Amino acid sequence: DVYKRQPDDLARAFRLASLADVPAFSAASVAELLGVDAGEAERMLEGLVDAGLAEVRYGNRYGYHDLLRLFARRQSESTDDPEERSAALLRQLDHVLATVVTAMRRIRPHSIVPDHLHRTTAKGRDLPDAEAAREWLWNAHPQLHGAVRQAVAG
């Protein structure tokens, strides 16, 4: 079994990255989810791609075939502590919210809305200007929708 032959860190990455209800994910969001730096997350994701457990999607994003996602989630349910699973999802949601706040500040620098949102601990993605923020929002809307839907569902 390919999954069982993976080193512990890759097996954990495979399981926990499947928890976010998104069609594709970046190394940065997986880094937050796993609590590692972006370079380490990318190394793990590339290892999963090499093993055939994940695939490269558009741009610099990764994803799972639907059946592999289900398998990874089942493995996580039977392997990972519920608190670890919950904490991983909260870290990933924090990353998404931090990036949304950054995007809002780039697009509407005088808006007070970001000041009234939940304070994040994650840095989020670096969006250097309004154009980059708009592009990120356009490309990330499926992830945003999935993250919000999952957070509301509890």
Protein backbone atom coordinates (compact mmCIF):
# COMPACT_ATOMS: atom_id res chain seq x y z
CA ASP A 1 0.00 0.00 0.00
CA VAL A 2 1.50 3.33 -1.11
CA TYR A 3 0.16 5.24 1.90
CA LYS A 4 1.66 2.81 4.42
CA ARG A 5 5.10 3.15 2.82
CA GLN A 6 5.19 6.93 3.38
CA PRO A 7 7.38 8.45 6.08
CA ASP A 8 5.41 9.66 9.12
CA ASP A 9 5.58 13.34 8.13
CA LEU A 10 4.22 12.68 4.63
CA ALA A 11 1.50 10.38 5.93
CA ARG A 12 0.44 13.07 8.42
CA ALA A 13 0.46 15.72 5.68
CA PHE A 14 -1.65 13.44 3.46
CA ARG A 15 -4.21 12.94 6.23
CA LEU A 16 -4.45 16.49 7.56
CA ALA A 17 -4.40 18.26 4.18
CA SER A 18 -7.51 16.28 3.27
CA LEU A 19 -9.50 17.84 6.12
CA ALA A 20 -9.97 21.26 4.52
CA ASP A 21 -13.10 21.23 2.40
CA VAL A 22 -11.49 22.86 -0.63
CA PRO A 23 -10.94 21.65 -4.20
CA ALA A 24 -7.28 22.72 -4.25
CA PHE A 25 -4.80 24.15 -1.77
CA SER A 26 -1.51 26.00 -1.74
CA ALA A 27 1.66 25.07 0.08
CA ALA A 28 1.14 28.16 2.27
CA SER A 29 -2.29 27.02 3.46
CA VAL A 30 -1.01 23.48 4.09
CA ALA A 31 1.93 24.96 6.00
CA GLU A 32 -0.54 26.65 8.37
CA LEU A 33 -2.69 23.54 8.59
CA LEU A 34 0.34 21.40 9.52
CA GLY A 35 2.12 24.02 11.61
CA VAL A 36 5.28 23.97 9.46
CA ASP A 37 6.97 26.52 7.22
CA ALA A 38 5.93 26.90 3.56
CA GLY A 39 9.11 25.29 2.23
CA GLU A 40 8.57 22.19 4.35
CA ALA A 41 4.91 22.03 3.29
CA GLU A 42 5.88 22.26 -0.37
CA ARG A 43 8.46 19.50 0.09
CA MET A 44 5.81 17.28 1.65
CA LEU A 45 3.24 18.05 -1.03
CA GLU A 46 5.76 17.29 -3.77
CA GLY A 47 6.53 14.01 -1.99
CA LEU A 48 2.81 13.18 -2.01
CA VAL A 49 2.63 14.03 -5.72
CA ASP A 50 5.65 11.80 -6.40
CA ALA A 51 3.93 8.96 -4.51
CA GLY A 52 0.71 9.44 -6.50
CA LEU A 53 -1.25 10.48 -3.40
CA ALA A 54 -1.82 14.10 -4.50
CA GLU A 55 -1.77 15.96 -7.78
CA VAL A 56 -0.65 19.34 -9.01
CA ARG A 57 -3.59 21.48 -10.01
CA TYR A 58 -3.65 24.84 -11.73
CA GLY A 59 -0.76 27.13 -10.97
CA ASN A 60 1.00 26.31 -7.73
CA ARG A 61 -1.93 24.50 -6.13
CA TYR A 62 -2.38 20.88 -5.15
CA GLY A 63 -5.36 18.62 -4.71
CA TYR A 64 -6.67 15.09 -4.28
CA HIS A 65 -8.69 12.80 -6.43
CA ASP A 66 -12.06 12.47 -4.67
CA LEU A 67 -11.44 8.85 -3.64
CA LEU A 68 -7.99 9.65 -2.26
CA ARG A 69 -9.46 12.55 -0.25
CA LEU A 70 -12.03 10.19 1.28
CA PHE A 71 -9.33 7.63 2.04
CA ALA A 72 -7.10 10.31 3.63
CA ARG A 73 -9.98 11.57 5.78
CA ARG A 74 -10.78 8.06 6.97
CA GLN A 75 -7.13 7.53 7.83
CA SER A 76 -7.16 10.79 9.76
CA GLU A 77 -10.29 9.79 11.67
CA SER A 78 -8.67 6.55 12.76
CA THR A 79 -5.15 7.93 13.36
CA ASP A 80 -5.22 11.58 14.40
CA ASP A 81 -6.49 12.88 17.71
CA PRO A 82 -9.75 14.89 17.32
CA GLU A 83 -8.10 17.89 18.99
CA GLU A 84 -5.23 17.76 16.48
CA ARG A 85 -7.70 17.62 13.59
CA SER A 86 -9.67 20.55 14.96
CA ALA A 87 -6.52 22.59 15.67
CA ALA A 88 -5.25 21.96 12.13
CA LEU A 89 -8.50 23.23 10.62
CA LEU A 90 -8.49 26.28 12.88
CA ARG A 91 -4.90 27.11 11.82
CA GLN A 92 -5.91 26.82 8.17
CA LEU A 93 -9.01 28.98 8.68
CA ASP A 94 -6.88 31.55 10.51
CA HIS A 95 -4.53 31.64 7.50
CA VAL A 96 -7.44 32.18 5.11
CA LEU A 97 -8.92 34.96 7.25
CA ALA A 98 -5.53 36.66 7.59
CA THR A 99 -5.16 36.62 3.80
CA VAL A 100 -8.68 38.02 3.32
CA VAL A 101 -7.83 40.86 5.72
CA THR A 102 -4.63 41.56 3.79
CA ALA A 103 -6.60 41.58 0.52
CA MET A 104 -9.18 43.96 1.98
CA ARG A 105 -6.47 46.32 3.19
CA ARG A 106 -4.83 46.35 -0.27
CA ILE A 107 -8.09 46.90 -2.17
CA ARG A 108 -9.76 49.33 0.24
CA PRO A 109 -6.98 50.75 2.43
CA HIS A 110 -9.29 53.12 4.33
CA SER A 111 -11.95 50.53 5.17
CA ILE A 112 -12.60 49.92 8.85
CA VAL A 113 -14.03 46.44 8.22
CA PRO A 114 -10.72 44.59 8.82
CA ASP A 115 -10.47 46.26 12.23
CA HIS A 116 -13.72 44.58 13.29
CA LEU A 117 -12.87 41.05 12.17
CA HIS A 118 -11.46 38.31 14.37
CA ARG A 119 -7.78 38.94 15.13
CA THR A 120 -5.68 36.29 13.45
CA THR A 121 -2.43 34.75 14.61
CA ALA A 122 -1.39 33.69 11.10
CA LYS A 123 0.34 36.10 8.77
CA GLY A 124 -1.58 34.97 5.69
CA ARG A 125 -0.32 35.36 2.15
CA ASP A 126 1.70 38.40 1.23
CA LEU A 127 -0.30 40.39 -1.32
CA PRO A 128 1.87 43.33 -2.39
CA ASP A 129 -0.83 45.48 -4.03
CA ALA A 130 -4.51 45.77 -4.95
CA GLU A 131 -4.04 43.90 -8.23
CA ALA A 132 -2.46 40.92 -6.46
CA ALA A 133 -5.24 41.03 -3.86
CA ARG A 134 -7.97 40.99 -6.53
CA GLU A 135 -6.24 38.14 -8.35
CA TRP A 136 -5.93 36.12 -5.14
CA LEU A 137 -9.61 36.70 -4.27
CA TRP A 138 -10.68 35.72 -7.78
CA ASN A 139 -8.64 32.50 -7.73
CA ALA A 140 -9.32 31.64 -4.09
CA HIS A 141 -13.10 32.04 -4.01
CA PRO A 142 -13.74 28.24 -4.05
CA GLN A 143 -11.35 27.88 -1.08
CA LEU A 144 -13.00 30.79 0.72
CA HIS A 145 -16.44 29.32 0.19
CA GLY A 146 -15.28 25.89 1.38
CA ALA A 147 -13.53 27.29 4.45
CA VAL A 148 -16.55 29.35 5.48
CA ARG A 149 -18.99 26.49 4.84
CA GLN A 150 -16.84 24.14 6.92
CA ALA A 151 -16.45 26.67 9.76
CA VAL A 152 -20.18 27.34 9.93
CA ALA A 153 -20.98 23.61 9.86
CA GLY A 154 -18.78 23.18 12.92
